[in-house]
Phi, psi and omega in degrees: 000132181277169197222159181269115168285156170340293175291342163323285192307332202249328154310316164305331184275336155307257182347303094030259180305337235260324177292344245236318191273321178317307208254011137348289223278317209248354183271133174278321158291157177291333207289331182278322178263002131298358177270328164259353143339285208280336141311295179323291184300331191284338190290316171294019153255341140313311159324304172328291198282005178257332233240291183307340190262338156347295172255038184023065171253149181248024148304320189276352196264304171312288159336335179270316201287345168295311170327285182331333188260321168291299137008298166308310184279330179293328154261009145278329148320296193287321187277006177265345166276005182234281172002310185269325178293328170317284181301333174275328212261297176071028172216154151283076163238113171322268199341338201261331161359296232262004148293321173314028187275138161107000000 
């Protein structure tokens, strides 16, 4: 079975964040920058599992599975904070954030 070498894997996973920060920067919905969030965190955890399997270590693979778990909580957490921004707001829209005071 062939394998991804290092500099593959780790250019994807750049590109990967790099798509993942872009669209951080430039989107306005919540529902949408949590999405790019959960880009981000999988290229690092691609990173994790490229970098482990290099040295043929299961460290990197562990490490995904923490992503993962964070990852996790970071959208139960982000969709019940966009529920609520939703009911008060009756919009996604970041910018309207800074009304949500008190």
């Amino acid at each position: 079975m062939a394998s991804v070498s290092l500099d593959h894997g780790l250019i994807l996973a750049a590109i990967l964040f790099a798509i993942g920060f872009g669209g951080l920067l430039t989107r306005r919905n919540l529902i949408v920058v949590l999405a790019c969030i959960e880009i981000m965190l999988n290229a690092g955890g691609l990173a994790f599992v490229v970098a482990g399997a290099r040295w043929g270590q299961a460290d990197g693979q562990v490490m995904f599975l923490f992503v993962l778990a964070m990852a996790a909580a970071e959208v139960a957490v982000g969709l019940a904070i966009a529920i609520r921004f939703r009911e008060t707001l009756r919009s996604l829209d970041v910018d309207e954030a800074d009304e949500m005071k008190g």
